[in-house]
XYZ file of C-alpha atoms in Angstrom:
670
model
C 0.000 0.000 0.000
C 1.355 3.422 -0.945
C 1.255 6.323 1.447
C 0.609 9.829 0.204
C 0.634 13.006 2.258
C -1.440 15.810 0.788
C -0.416 19.369 1.533
C -3.352 21.363 0.224
C -2.358 24.839 1.324
C -5.195 25.805 3.644
C -5.563 29.555 4.269
C -3.633 30.944 7.226
C -0.774 29.410 9.175
C -2.314 25.927 9.491
C -0.952 23.380 6.978
C -3.384 20.770 5.746
C -2.271 17.407 7.138
C -4.917 15.320 5.379
C -3.632 11.794 4.734
C -4.530 9.399 1.920
C -3.975 5.650 2.099
C -2.082 5.506 5.393
C -2.941 3.092 8.171
C -4.304 4.796 11.283
C -2.442 4.740 14.566
C -3.451 6.527 17.743
C -0.724 9.221 17.354
C -1.853 9.949 13.784
C -5.469 10.114 14.944
C -4.573 12.704 17.560
C -2.626 14.735 14.990
C -5.584 15.057 12.646
C -8.535 15.092 15.017
C -10.747 17.834 16.347
C -13.021 17.718 19.400
C -16.798 17.364 19.356
C -18.961 16.963 22.478
C -15.797 16.362 24.475
C -14.480 13.523 22.287
C -11.652 13.638 19.696
C -12.996 12.839 16.237
C -11.694 12.404 12.695
C -13.595 12.520 9.390
C -12.946 9.693 6.918
C -13.791 9.216 3.244
C -13.529 5.740 1.731
C -13.119 5.726 -2.053
C -14.380 2.321 -3.217
C -13.249 2.890 -6.800
C -9.650 3.637 -5.804
C -9.693 1.193 -2.871
C -8.255 3.793 -0.544
C -9.328 6.199 2.131
C -8.789 9.826 3.079
C -8.240 10.901 6.695
C -9.291 14.532 6.799
C -7.589 17.203 8.831
C -10.638 18.461 10.727
C -9.179 21.948 11.156
C -9.229 22.391 7.367
C -12.079 20.205 6.118
C -15.234 20.523 8.237
C -17.490 19.007 5.531
C -17.085 15.614 3.848
C -19.004 16.675 0.777
C -16.895 19.748 0.069
C -13.741 17.659 0.294
C -15.029 14.917 -2.013
C -16.295 17.397 -4.597
C -13.350 19.785 -4.692
C -10.322 17.681 -3.692
C -11.193 14.322 -5.233
C -13.537 15.147 -8.127
C -12.069 18.555 -8.980
C -15.355 20.481 -8.854
C -15.644 24.176 -8.109
C -17.580 25.103 -4.961
C -20.046 27.129 -7.020
C -20.852 24.047 -9.109
C -21.291 21.994 -5.938
C -23.625 24.594 -4.460
C -25.806 24.541 -7.584
C -26.298 20.768 -7.337
C -25.859 20.231 -3.609
C -28.978 18.159 -2.932
C -28.325 15.884 -5.902
C -24.684 15.507 -4.883
C -25.675 14.693 -1.292
C -28.034 12.027 -2.590
C -25.181 10.469 -4.584
C -22.974 10.090 -1.494
C -25.561 9.464 1.213
C -28.424 7.625 -0.496
C -27.219 5.867 -3.671
C -27.013 2.116 -2.898
C -24.153 1.805 -5.445
C -22.255 4.877 -4.237
C -18.554 5.322 -4.805
C -17.780 7.059 -1.521
C -18.483 5.992 2.039
C -18.393 8.937 4.442
C -18.088 8.743 8.184
C -16.514 9.813 11.445
C -14.146 8.022 13.792
C -14.369 9.153 17.426
C -12.148 8.208 20.335
C -13.614 7.054 23.648
C -12.413 5.287 26.777
C -13.801 2.680 29.114
C -12.305 0.595 31.901
C -10.973 -2.943 31.740
C -11.462 -5.555 34.456
C -8.596 -4.013 36.431
C -10.147 -0.507 36.243
C -7.515 0.708 33.801
C -8.595 3.123 31.064
C -8.853 1.523 27.654
C -9.214 3.606 24.474
C -11.506 2.439 21.688
C -12.749 3.885 18.393
C -16.309 4.259 17.166
C -17.176 4.487 13.454
C -20.412 6.073 12.300
C -21.949 7.762 9.280
C -23.968 10.961 9.202
C -27.530 10.847 10.540
C -29.040 11.161 7.039
C -27.035 8.276 5.550
C -29.119 5.385 4.187
C -26.398 2.712 3.922
C -27.887 -0.758 3.611
C -26.465 -3.649 5.584
C -23.888 -4.784 3.009
C -22.480 -1.251 2.683
C -22.282 -0.882 6.458
C -20.357 -4.140 6.680
C -18.034 -3.110 3.823
C -17.425 0.252 5.499
C -16.590 -1.343 8.829
C -14.379 -4.050 7.272
C -12.437 -1.509 5.210
C -11.751 0.729 8.208
C -11.010 -2.183 10.557
C -8.283 -3.451 8.223
C -6.539 -0.052 8.281
C -6.760 0.791 11.981
C -4.168 -0.279 14.542
C -5.303 -3.737 15.624
C -4.683 -2.900 19.277
C -7.534 -0.362 19.140
C -11.016 -1.895 19.441
C -13.356 -0.562 16.750
C -17.165 -0.503 17.047
C -19.734 0.556 14.463
C -22.461 2.899 15.716
C -25.579 2.960 13.526
C -26.467 6.594 12.904
C -30.249 6.141 12.653
C -33.056 3.656 13.163
C -32.826 2.509 9.542
C -29.205 1.451 9.977
C -30.063 -0.284 13.251
C -32.633 -2.346 11.354
C -30.164 -3.177 8.573
C -27.611 -4.426 11.090
C -30.013 -6.908 12.698
C -29.273 -9.354 9.857
C -25.485 -9.083 10.319
C -23.507 -10.947 12.964
C -22.214 -8.846 15.815
C -19.003 -10.856 15.596
C -18.367 -9.698 12.032
C -19.476 -6.134 12.774
C -19.152 -5.286 16.487
C -21.477 -2.399 17.270
C -22.611 0.036 19.918
C -25.854 2.000 19.987
C -25.994 5.722 20.644
C -27.707 5.424 24.008
C -25.136 2.817 25.085
C -22.263 5.094 24.122
C -23.577 8.336 25.564
C -26.037 7.184 28.227
C -23.366 7.221 30.905
C -21.517 10.344 29.798
C -19.987 12.141 32.727
C -20.822 15.589 31.352
C -23.648 16.552 29.032
C -24.595 20.078 27.928
C -28.267 20.978 28.310
C -28.410 24.727 27.765
C -25.388 26.674 26.501
C -24.255 29.794 28.290
C -21.750 31.327 30.664
C -22.097 32.687 34.179
C -19.977 33.870 37.059
C -21.428 33.106 40.455
C -21.193 31.314 43.760
C -21.531 27.534 43.487
C -24.156 26.173 45.890
C -24.023 22.374 45.968
C -26.766 20.414 47.756
C -26.325 16.697 48.359
C -29.989 16.253 49.370
C -33.285 18.000 48.723
C -33.502 18.727 52.466
C -30.246 20.700 52.297
C -31.650 22.699 49.391
C -35.009 23.397 51.031
C -33.311 24.693 54.174
C -31.747 27.624 52.268
C -33.866 27.895 49.094
C -35.507 31.145 50.193
C -32.104 32.822 50.395
C -30.864 31.864 46.929
C -30.361 34.784 44.563
C -29.319 35.881 41.102
C -25.579 35.394 41.781
C -25.886 31.714 42.804
C -25.218 28.645 40.652
C -27.371 25.847 42.041
C -26.087 22.277 41.827
C -27.910 19.133 42.941
C -29.046 15.775 41.596
C -32.356 17.061 40.239
C -33.373 20.682 40.615
C -36.971 21.282 41.725
C -39.426 22.993 39.370
C -39.851 25.882 41.812
C -36.166 26.822 41.823
C -35.791 30.628 41.938
C -34.158 32.628 39.175
C -30.414 32.202 39.637
C -27.216 32.421 37.567
C -26.946 28.787 36.491
C -27.998 25.175 37.051
C -25.857 22.055 37.443
C -27.501 18.611 37.551
C -25.499 15.750 39.041
C -27.900 13.074 37.735
C -29.266 12.473 34.210
C -32.194 14.621 33.111
C -33.840 15.415 29.795
C -33.243 18.728 27.969
C -37.044 19.078 27.903
C -37.571 19.108 31.664
C -39.275 22.123 33.232
C -36.013 23.265 34.768
C -34.179 23.218 31.450
C -37.056 25.035 29.761
C -36.621 27.648 32.474
C -32.844 27.723 31.903
C -33.417 28.244 28.196
C -35.955 30.993 28.766
C -33.717 32.700 31.309
C -30.611 32.313 29.153
C -28.535 30.650 31.881
C -26.090 27.724 31.550
C -27.304 24.249 32.465
C -25.534 20.914 32.204
C -25.272 17.436 33.656
C -21.989 17.096 35.573
C -22.098 13.688 37.190
C -18.660 13.983 38.757
C -19.472 17.292 40.482
C -19.633 15.776 43.997
C -16.036 14.567 43.569
C -14.955 17.939 42.147
C -16.616 19.782 45.031
C -14.806 17.649 47.596
C -11.502 17.665 45.725
C -11.334 21.420 45.085
C -13.488 22.675 47.974
C -15.919 24.279 45.508
C -19.079 24.466 47.585
C -19.662 28.153 48.249
C -16.740 29.124 46.012
C -16.949 31.721 43.263
C -16.619 30.078 39.853
C -16.852 30.834 36.169
C -19.304 28.301 34.702
C -19.292 27.705 30.959
C -21.458 25.306 28.942
C -20.686 24.747 25.264
C -21.547 21.993 22.804
C -18.058 20.539 23.208
C -16.975 21.786 26.627
C -18.303 22.171 30.175
C -16.071 23.927 32.690
C -16.308 25.129 36.299
C -13.245 27.288 36.941
C -12.659 28.522 40.522
C -11.926 32.229 40.952
C -9.292 33.461 43.355
C -11.471 36.269 44.682
C -15.137 37.192 44.694
C -15.696 39.288 41.553
C -17.452 42.640 41.412
C -20.743 41.587 39.837
C -23.321 43.809 38.214
C -27.017 43.068 38.406
C -28.023 40.687 35.593
C -29.558 42.012 32.400
C -32.872 40.353 33.175
C -33.433 43.012 35.837
C -34.002 45.330 32.873
C -35.902 42.739 30.806
C -39.541 43.619 30.282
C -42.231 41.438 28.762
C -44.797 43.421 26.814
C -48.388 42.278 27.173
C -51.683 43.494 25.833
C -54.093 44.462 28.643
C -56.590 41.723 29.480
C -60.188 42.053 28.295
C -62.539 41.521 31.239
C -65.989 42.044 29.755
C -68.534 39.289 30.281
C -68.107 36.558 27.690
C -69.332 32.960 27.958
C -67.349 29.801 28.517
C -66.572 28.487 25.031
C -65.508 25.199 23.498
C -61.864 25.272 22.513
C -62.674 24.772 18.839
C -64.496 28.141 18.835
C -61.408 30.068 19.944
C -58.673 31.623 17.819
C -55.282 33.034 18.632
C -56.736 36.542 19.041
C -58.779 35.306 22.038
C -55.694 35.091 24.274
C -56.645 38.390 25.942
C -59.967 36.906 27.117
C -59.248 33.205 27.670
C -55.465 32.996 28.075
C -52.657 31.974 25.792
C -52.923 28.221 26.254
C -56.627 28.070 25.425
C -56.242 30.449 22.474
C -53.376 28.400 21.018
C -55.403 25.198 21.286
C -58.321 26.940 19.602
C -55.995 28.065 16.833
C -54.770 24.477 16.503
C -58.371 23.306 16.011
C -58.770 25.889 13.251
C -55.513 24.919 11.509
C -56.351 21.202 11.507
C -60.014 21.627 10.589
C -59.802 24.329 7.925
C -56.541 23.145 6.310
C -56.065 26.671 4.962
C -52.910 27.645 6.887
C -49.574 27.557 5.080
C -47.559 24.915 6.949
C -44.627 24.983 4.509
C -43.091 28.360 5.416
C -40.216 26.797 7.389
C -39.203 24.863 4.276
C -39.562 27.937 2.050
C -36.800 29.743 3.912
C -33.397 29.814 2.149
C -30.743 27.524 3.665
C -27.657 28.610 1.715
C -26.600 27.398 -0.715
C -30.140 25.986 -1.091
C -32.821 28.459 -2.102
C -35.389 26.432 -0.112
C -36.104 22.978 1.303
C -39.256 22.271 -0.709
C -37.715 19.201 -2.332
C -36.936 17.689 1.062
C -40.448 18.402 2.314
C -41.939 16.788 -0.787
C -39.855 13.678 -0.103
C -41.011 13.559 3.528
C -44.646 13.889 2.449
C -44.301 11.394 -0.402
C -45.203 14.051 -2.954
C -43.095 14.436 -6.089
C -43.143 17.250 -8.652
C -45.682 19.151 -6.553
C -46.387 22.831 -7.075
C -46.131 25.166 -4.070
C -49.918 25.117 -3.723
C -50.035 21.308 -3.921
C -47.276 21.061 -1.323
C -49.218 23.343 1.044
C -52.303 21.168 0.592
C -50.306 17.972 1.202
C -48.711 19.442 4.346
C -52.088 20.502 5.771
C -53.574 17.069 5.055
C -50.590 15.296 6.626
C -50.875 17.312 9.844
C -54.648 16.804 10.042
C -54.423 13.024 9.741
C -51.449 12.728 12.126
C -52.645 14.742 15.138
C -55.836 16.073 16.688
C -56.507 19.015 18.976
C -58.071 18.232 22.359
C -61.720 18.861 23.110
C -62.508 21.057 26.077
C -64.050 24.252 27.396
C -62.291 27.506 28.250
C -63.410 29.723 31.144
C -62.734 33.426 30.489
C -60.836 35.932 32.618
C -64.186 37.565 33.333
C -65.166 34.773 35.749
C -62.020 35.182 37.824
C -62.433 38.963 37.743
C -66.021 38.757 39.021
C -64.898 36.419 41.789
C -62.044 38.718 42.846
C -64.138 41.884 43.015
C -66.859 40.069 44.981
C -64.569 39.616 48.004
C -63.463 42.611 50.132
C -60.804 40.401 51.730
C -59.317 39.625 48.328
C -59.371 43.253 47.248
C -57.653 44.318 50.446
C -55.028 41.558 50.170
C -54.272 42.353 46.513
C -53.839 46.010 47.435
C -51.281 45.087 50.094
C -49.437 42.832 47.643
C -49.221 45.618 45.042
C -47.811 47.946 47.671
C -45.186 45.360 48.705
C -44.135 44.901 45.068
C -43.838 48.652 44.521
C -41.710 49.015 47.662
C -39.718 45.853 46.905
C -40.635 44.600 50.386
C -39.401 41.057 49.792
C -39.576 40.154 53.491
C -43.408 40.204 53.484
C -44.024 39.018 49.921
C -44.322 35.305 50.639
C -46.713 35.707 53.566
C -48.977 38.052 51.580
C -49.099 35.632 48.634
C -49.820 32.613 50.799
C -52.610 34.480 52.595
C -54.163 35.504 49.289
C -54.026 31.937 47.995
C -55.840 30.765 51.125
C -58.570 33.369 50.624
C -58.993 32.425 46.932
C -59.536 28.793 47.945
C -62.130 29.612 50.632
C -63.870 32.919 49.901
C -67.575 32.663 48.935
C -68.068 32.373 45.195
C -70.924 34.327 43.537
C -73.789 32.067 42.483
C -73.568 33.151 38.826
C -69.853 32.319 38.697
C -70.543 28.916 40.260
C -73.315 28.229 37.756
C -71.195 29.077 34.719
C -68.367 26.827 35.904
C -70.503 23.808 36.757
C -72.533 24.075 33.544
C -69.428 24.243 31.358
C -69.264 20.435 31.250
C -72.752 19.227 32.262
C -72.827 15.765 30.687
C -69.505 14.406 32.005
C -70.212 15.873 35.443
C -73.562 14.147 35.579
C -71.940 10.874 34.568
C -69.100 11.276 37.065
C -66.418 11.353 34.371
C -62.869 12.292 35.266
C -61.917 15.820 34.266
C -58.633 17.701 33.889
C -58.482 21.376 34.897
C -55.559 23.377 33.511
C -54.243 26.924 33.725
C -54.582 29.362 30.826
C -53.143 32.674 31.958
C -52.225 35.612 29.776
C -48.817 35.446 31.529
C -47.648 32.059 30.242
C -46.648 30.477 26.927
C -45.223 33.813 25.805
C -42.005 34.447 23.863
C -39.439 35.090 26.589
C -41.736 33.944 29.415
C -42.962 30.360 29.177
C -43.875 29.977 32.893
C -43.241 26.246 32.504
C -44.351 24.471 35.684
C -45.301 27.717 37.428
C -49.110 27.418 37.446
C -51.223 24.505 38.672
C -53.157 21.829 36.835
C -55.477 19.311 38.505
C -55.882 15.985 36.701
C -58.166 13.938 38.989
C -61.410 15.926 39.109
C -64.824 14.277 39.517
C -68.113 16.007 40.231
C -69.152 19.640 40.695
C -67.544 20.156 44.099
C -64.141 18.929 42.960
C -64.448 21.015 39.790
C -65.064 24.201 41.747
C -62.152 23.403 44.086
C -59.863 22.717 41.119
C -60.778 26.028 39.450
C -60.024 27.824 42.714
C -56.655 26.053 42.929
C -55.721 27.117 39.396
C -56.802 30.701 40.113
C -54.799 30.641 43.363
C -51.643 29.532 41.541
C -51.590 32.956 39.863
C -50.806 34.367 43.323
C -48.167 31.882 44.464
C -44.990 33.526 45.809
C -42.933 32.075 42.972
C -45.256 33.128 40.145
C -45.573 36.651 41.558
C -41.787 36.989 41.857
C -41.078 35.683 38.355
C -43.604 37.997 36.733
C -42.418 40.982 38.761
C -38.825 40.348 37.651
C -39.793 40.769 33.988
C -42.124 43.707 34.531
C -45.509 41.957 34.263
C -47.899 43.941 36.437
C -50.237 42.219 38.859
C -53.033 44.427 37.461
C -52.498 42.976 33.977
C -52.387 39.308 34.966
C -55.458 37.094 34.845
C -56.143 33.395 34.776
C -58.403 31.559 32.389
C -59.112 27.880 32.927
C -59.367 24.924 30.539
C -61.683 22.045 31.489
C -61.226 18.791 29.582
C -62.418 15.255 29.872
C -59.560 12.976 30.900
C -58.217 10.883 28.026
C -56.235 7.728 28.954
C -52.835 7.672 27.279
C -50.485 4.812 26.500
C -47.666 7.228 25.783
C -47.119 10.912 26.441
C -44.375 13.433 26.171
C -42.927 16.657 24.891
C -41.264 17.655 21.658
C -39.458 20.830 20.729
C -38.945 21.708 17.088
C -35.192 22.162 17.479
C -32.214 20.395 18.979
C -31.942 22.210 22.337
C -28.288 21.248 22.789
C -27.241 22.365 19.265
C -28.994 25.593 18.424
C -27.563 25.854 14.889
C -29.154 22.514 13.913
C -32.231 23.335 11.809
C -32.899 19.740 10.815
C -33.806 17.930 14.001
C -36.791 17.792 16.327
C -36.108 16.584 19.875
C -38.809 14.294 21.256
C -39.225 12.779 24.729
C -41.830 10.295 25.890
C -42.793 7.937 28.685
C -45.821 5.749 29.417
C -48.869 7.770 30.395
C -49.040 11.511 30.981
C -46.587 14.039 29.501
C -46.330 15.600 32.964
C -43.990 12.793 34.039
C -41.530 13.960 31.366
C -41.509 17.652 32.197
C -41.607 17.365 35.987
C -38.735 14.878 36.169
C -40.791 12.083 37.778
C -39.354 9.644 35.237
C -36.375 9.843 32.923
C -37.975 9.601 29.469
C -37.011 7.883 26.268
C -35.363 10.512 24.087
C -35.213 10.751 20.285
C -33.991 13.045 17.537
C -35.895 13.087 14.245
C -34.467 14.696 11.112
C -37.298 16.618 9.442
C -35.228 17.537 6.373
C -33.492 14.409 5.041
C -35.564 12.040 7.198
C -34.617 9.362 9.709
C -34.421 9.276 13.475
C -32.193 8.008 16.243
C -32.555 7.003 19.870
C -30.668 9.280 22.264
C -31.572 7.677 25.603
C -33.770 4.846 26.875
C -34.645 6.593 30.121
C -36.091 4.852 33.152
C -37.735 2.150 31.043
C -34.410 0.704 29.897
C -35.990 -0.399 26.607
C -36.562 1.194 23.227
C -39.993 1.579 21.663
C -41.047 -0.792 18.874
C -40.007 0.230 15.365
C -43.637 0.852 14.381
C -44.127 3.291 17.255
C -40.851 5.047 16.466
C -42.067 5.461 12.899
C -45.250 7.081 14.136
C -43.215 9.405 16.332
C -41.323 10.472 13.198
C -44.668 11.585 11.720
C -45.444 13.451 14.941
C -42.063 15.217 14.790
C -42.649 16.268 11.185
C -46.103 17.576 12.127
C -44.533 19.669 14.877
C -42.172 21.149 12.319
C -45.087 21.934 9.973
C -47.043 23.632 12.759
C -43.981 25.749 13.510
C -44.563 27.495 10.170
C -47.883 28.833 11.453
C -47.459 29.257 15.205
C -44.040 30.896 15.161
C -45.630 33.929 13.539
C -42.956 36.487 12.569
C -39.940 34.120 12.528
C -40.491 30.644 11.130
C -37.207 29.493 12.672
C -38.545 30.124 16.195
C -39.163 26.650 17.666
C -42.270 25.341 19.384
C -42.687 23.405 22.630
C -45.497 20.860 22.237
C -46.976 18.519 24.843
C -48.671 15.480 23.339
C -50.155 12.139 24.197
C -50.972 8.955 22.311
C -54.363 7.618 23.349
C -55.120 3.970 24.004
C -56.644 4.015 20.508
C -53.264 4.950 19.040
C -54.192 8.540 18.105
C -51.990 11.564 18.780
C -53.459 14.554 20.585
C -51.606 17.788 21.201
C -52.494 19.175 24.627
C -50.304 22.289 24.619
C -48.466 24.318 21.998
C -46.289 27.327 22.847
C -43.023 29.073 21.917
C -39.818 27.400 23.040
C -37.450 30.020 24.380
C -33.926 30.030 22.942
């Protein structure tokens, strides 16, 4: 075998060290590799026609396709850009392709004597459709050219490759799945960012609760699993696995603070005496650091002290309780954002007139649009723009449904509040405390007001309208779900995830009235009042609508966001979490969910984590989840309003009949 060293003259001082035809040793790997997600990696191109391979210098060649086109085939970049999708298909989808493209990454585990042992993992890109024979050829070619002392495992990049490998012996092609490789990672980024603050590590929830009231904006809170009611602080550190779609990470994203899983933090705290120390905390896609500072820095108040959320004033005139399907987005000022968004969802699915293709119409240089990819996902070829819009609307309508239910307007809460002198007096005192920033009395005032809301007499007309909102199920004793729908939630920049109450086990008129009171009272909880006050939302402008729904049993439930929350530049993937039963178990951290990424451009999906279940979903169910992910992406075109790249946060469930229902749709803060 001949060895050729290519010196391609990269711009700047760095010399291209790309190698062709040379066997790979660990020193050579380290010379050429870059770092991604904390692991050294190296891009490889196998040329089947020439029976050789190219080991790319990652500092010079970040894209396989550019290298193949310009360095091997002699194309100009402009010519590649003009035919990029066709060229990608030739290297990623053609079953008779000339080139096999992949990545080698370096990892370590421990042998039986607890000594570190390096090993290599080979994988393709997520959109690659290699069939089983090609995967075996790829592995065999690379295995024969890698130092035999280095174990080499093939990692299927998507569910399709996993299926192809089931027919191939694990002896011939040793493999590792994504969740096996990364499920026990010591450090995992959740929300990128940087903060300087005082590290507060809590080994138990009791330790946290003892000082929680004193935590402030300069603290970085670290514990196994942060509670949903954690105050606004400088950063989060989780010492146990958690999903990027938990309530606390949604809060971290909305607040713009760093958040990561650092499983070895207890050892670091003990080793470096970090508890209570001032640190600089940085979370990046490929790096998580906690650097101690020699002295306490001079900190300025955070920018969110100046952040202000703009809201339209609530409309409090008497309007009736309405079925969700009669609401539209413009009704948020009477019935709350959650109810209005669900009403808008009914309209979109029923009318099929909304343009759900706008995300794919946006230029993704060098592509002028992604219409061709959308047509492939929908199974529509040579469609006009109008035909594609029709196909997208039909696909969404047959994949998901909006929930039935009734929305109670702000007017009912307003009439209840003004009927009670005790409530009026208490609200007046709370406003005064907020104006004077009298934090020492805030909690007691809020708790007193919540007690009064739960027990003050309710006007007969208000009682009648609530109990008649769902007369048939109440008479039959059906189980109801009562959910918040404030005008101060599900907003861009203020999601209020986990801040307001929902009650899911309601039966009969008495329990319904108590549940409505509880939801109303959650608007006055100490935490919700503080969070709104911090972003300038006035108590006068905040009202609570209520959604009443009949309980629907679910075999599977979860959350999806129409982005990859740990890689913000990734416009392809939708991140989806699920667990048996209610989606609440995903967002509140009760269970660690199964986690998936679905590519809504080139197609395909992959399992990120198995969660508490320890098992993957059946292939048929994963295929249905791919349809759900694509529907979320289509709905983003409509619900993101001014910027079609703004992602959505969608709670969903799969009924025992196998149907998908979306129970909440709101902006996902980035």
